Coordinates of C-alpha atoms in Angstrom, one line a residue:
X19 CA 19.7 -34.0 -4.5
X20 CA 17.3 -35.5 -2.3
X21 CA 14.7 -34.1 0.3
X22 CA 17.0 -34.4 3.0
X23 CA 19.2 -32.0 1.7
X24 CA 16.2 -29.4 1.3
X25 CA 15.3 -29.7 5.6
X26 CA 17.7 -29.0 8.1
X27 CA 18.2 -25.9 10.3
X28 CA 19.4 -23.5 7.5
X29 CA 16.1 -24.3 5.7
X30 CA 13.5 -24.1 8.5
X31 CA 15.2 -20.4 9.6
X32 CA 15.2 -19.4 5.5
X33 CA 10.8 -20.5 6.3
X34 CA 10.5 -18.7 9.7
X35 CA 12.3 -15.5 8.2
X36 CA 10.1 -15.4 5.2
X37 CA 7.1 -15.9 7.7
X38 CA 8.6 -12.7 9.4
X39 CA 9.3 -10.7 7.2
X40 CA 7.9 -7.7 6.3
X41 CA 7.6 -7.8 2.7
X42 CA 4.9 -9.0 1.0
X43 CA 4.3 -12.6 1.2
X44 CA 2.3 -13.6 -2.0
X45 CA 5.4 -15.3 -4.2
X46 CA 7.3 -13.4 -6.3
X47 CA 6.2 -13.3 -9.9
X48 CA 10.3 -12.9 -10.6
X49 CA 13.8 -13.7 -8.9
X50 CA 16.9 -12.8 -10.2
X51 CA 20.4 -12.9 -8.8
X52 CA 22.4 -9.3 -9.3
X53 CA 26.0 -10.4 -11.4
X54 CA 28.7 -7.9 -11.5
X55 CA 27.9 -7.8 -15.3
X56 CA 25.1 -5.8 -14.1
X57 CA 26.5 -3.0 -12.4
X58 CA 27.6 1.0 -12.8
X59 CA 30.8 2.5 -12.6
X60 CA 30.9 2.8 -9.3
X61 CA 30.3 -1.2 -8.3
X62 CA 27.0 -1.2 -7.3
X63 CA 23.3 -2.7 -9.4
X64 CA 22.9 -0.2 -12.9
X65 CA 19.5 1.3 -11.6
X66 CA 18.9 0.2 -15.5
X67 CA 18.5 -3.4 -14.6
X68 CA 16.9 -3.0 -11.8
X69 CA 14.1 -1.1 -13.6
X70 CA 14.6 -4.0 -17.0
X71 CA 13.5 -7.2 -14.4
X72 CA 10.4 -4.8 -12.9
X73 CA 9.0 -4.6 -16.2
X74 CA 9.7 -7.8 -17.0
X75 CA 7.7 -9.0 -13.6
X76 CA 5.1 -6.1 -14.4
X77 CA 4.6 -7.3 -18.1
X78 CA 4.1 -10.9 -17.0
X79 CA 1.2 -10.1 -14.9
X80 CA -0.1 -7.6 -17.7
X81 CA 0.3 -10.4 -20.4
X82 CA -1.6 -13.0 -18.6
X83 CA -4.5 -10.3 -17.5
X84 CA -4.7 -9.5 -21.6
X85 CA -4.5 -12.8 -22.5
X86 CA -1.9 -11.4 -24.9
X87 CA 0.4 -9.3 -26.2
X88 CA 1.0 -6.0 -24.5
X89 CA 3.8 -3.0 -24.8
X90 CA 4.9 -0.6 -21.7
X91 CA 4.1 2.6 -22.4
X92 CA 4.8 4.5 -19.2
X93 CA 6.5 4.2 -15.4
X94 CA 5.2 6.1 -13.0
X95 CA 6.2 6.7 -9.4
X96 CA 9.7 4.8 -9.7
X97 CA 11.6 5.2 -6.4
X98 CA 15.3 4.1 -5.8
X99 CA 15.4 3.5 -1.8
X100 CA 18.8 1.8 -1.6
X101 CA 20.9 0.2 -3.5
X102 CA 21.3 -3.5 -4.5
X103 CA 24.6 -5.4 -4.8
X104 CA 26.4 -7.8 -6.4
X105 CA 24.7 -11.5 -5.1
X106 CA 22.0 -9.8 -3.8
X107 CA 18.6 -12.2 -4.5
X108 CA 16.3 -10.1 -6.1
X109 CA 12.7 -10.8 -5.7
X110 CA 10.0 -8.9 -8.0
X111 CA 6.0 -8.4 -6.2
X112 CA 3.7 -7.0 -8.8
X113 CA 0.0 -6.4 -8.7
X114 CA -2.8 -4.9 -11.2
X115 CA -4.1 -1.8 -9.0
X116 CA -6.2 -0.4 -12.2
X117 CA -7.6 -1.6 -15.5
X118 CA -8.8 0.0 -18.2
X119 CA -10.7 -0.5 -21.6
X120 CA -7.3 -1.7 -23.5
X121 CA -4.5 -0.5 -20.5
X122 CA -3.5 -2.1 -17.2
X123 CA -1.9 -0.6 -14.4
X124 CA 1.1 -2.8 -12.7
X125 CA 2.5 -1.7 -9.2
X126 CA 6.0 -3.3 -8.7
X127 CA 8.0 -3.5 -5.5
X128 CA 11.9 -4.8 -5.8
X129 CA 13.4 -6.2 -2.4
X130 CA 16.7 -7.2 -2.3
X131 CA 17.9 -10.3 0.5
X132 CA 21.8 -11.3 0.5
X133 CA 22.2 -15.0 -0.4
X134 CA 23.8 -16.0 3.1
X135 CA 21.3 -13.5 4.8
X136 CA 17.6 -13.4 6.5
X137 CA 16.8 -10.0 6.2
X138 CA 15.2 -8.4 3.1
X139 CA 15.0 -4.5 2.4
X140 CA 12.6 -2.9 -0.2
X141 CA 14.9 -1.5 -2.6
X142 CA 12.6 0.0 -5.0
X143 CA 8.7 0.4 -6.5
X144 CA 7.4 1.9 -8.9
X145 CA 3.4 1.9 -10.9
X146 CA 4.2 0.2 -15.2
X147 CA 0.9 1.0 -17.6
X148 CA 0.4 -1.8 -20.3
X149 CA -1.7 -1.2 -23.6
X150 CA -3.3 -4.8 -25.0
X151 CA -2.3 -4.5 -28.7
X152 CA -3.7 -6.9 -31.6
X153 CA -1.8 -8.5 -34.6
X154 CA -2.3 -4.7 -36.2
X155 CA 0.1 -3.4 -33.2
X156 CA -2.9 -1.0 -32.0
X157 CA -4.5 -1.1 -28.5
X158 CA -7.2 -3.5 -28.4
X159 CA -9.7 -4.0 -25.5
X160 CA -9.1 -6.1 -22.6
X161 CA -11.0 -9.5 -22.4

């Protein structure tokens, strides 16, 4: 592939969209494309995985704040506001909004764009506490 192939209308709409758009426009800490091996019974995104790839985002920001290993020990706030679907790009926006002497506070938003599409929606969000824990496996204090 060269850069040719990376410019072109399709690409400069893609950059004035993101420019647009009104979700949050630091990059994502996590992308991940919805498979139909992900979903419930009925067809649509198992809120399951949804809430597997936040913490996933959440505990790579909490990670790199310890400067080590950390464990999720609670979700607060988690709100489903519409579903995701199968090819839906997901993108994953996390932030520290509280630290602690050995726990970290992640907020999370999910937002959902179709692959072919311009538009994203906020699909969910939700606050992930982090402990630091030593070698031992008990919390530890936060560099």
């Amino acid at each position: 592939m060269d850069d040719s192939s990376l410019s072109g209308p399709r690409a400069e709409t893609l950059a004035k969209a993101w420019e647009a758009a009104e979700w949050p426009h630091d990059p994502p800490v996590l992308r991940a494309i919805a498979m139909p091996s992900d979903t419930n019974p009925e067809g649509d995104i198992f809120g399951g995985w949804l809430l597997s790839q936040m913490d996933l985002a959440a505990a790579s920001i909490a990670f790199h704040r310890a400067a080590g290993r950390c464990a999720t020990i609670a979700v607060d706030g988690m709100v489903f506001i519409s579903p995701v679907f199968v090819g839906d790009e997901v993108s994953l926006f996390a932030r520290i909004v509280h630290t602690g002497r050995t726990s970290l506070k992640v907020e999370v938003e999910a937002w959902r764009r179709r692959r072919d599409g311009e538009k994203a929606h906020k699909v969910t969000q939700g606050v992930f506490t982090f402990v630091a824990i030593g070698e031992d496996r008990k919390p530890r204090p936060l560099p």
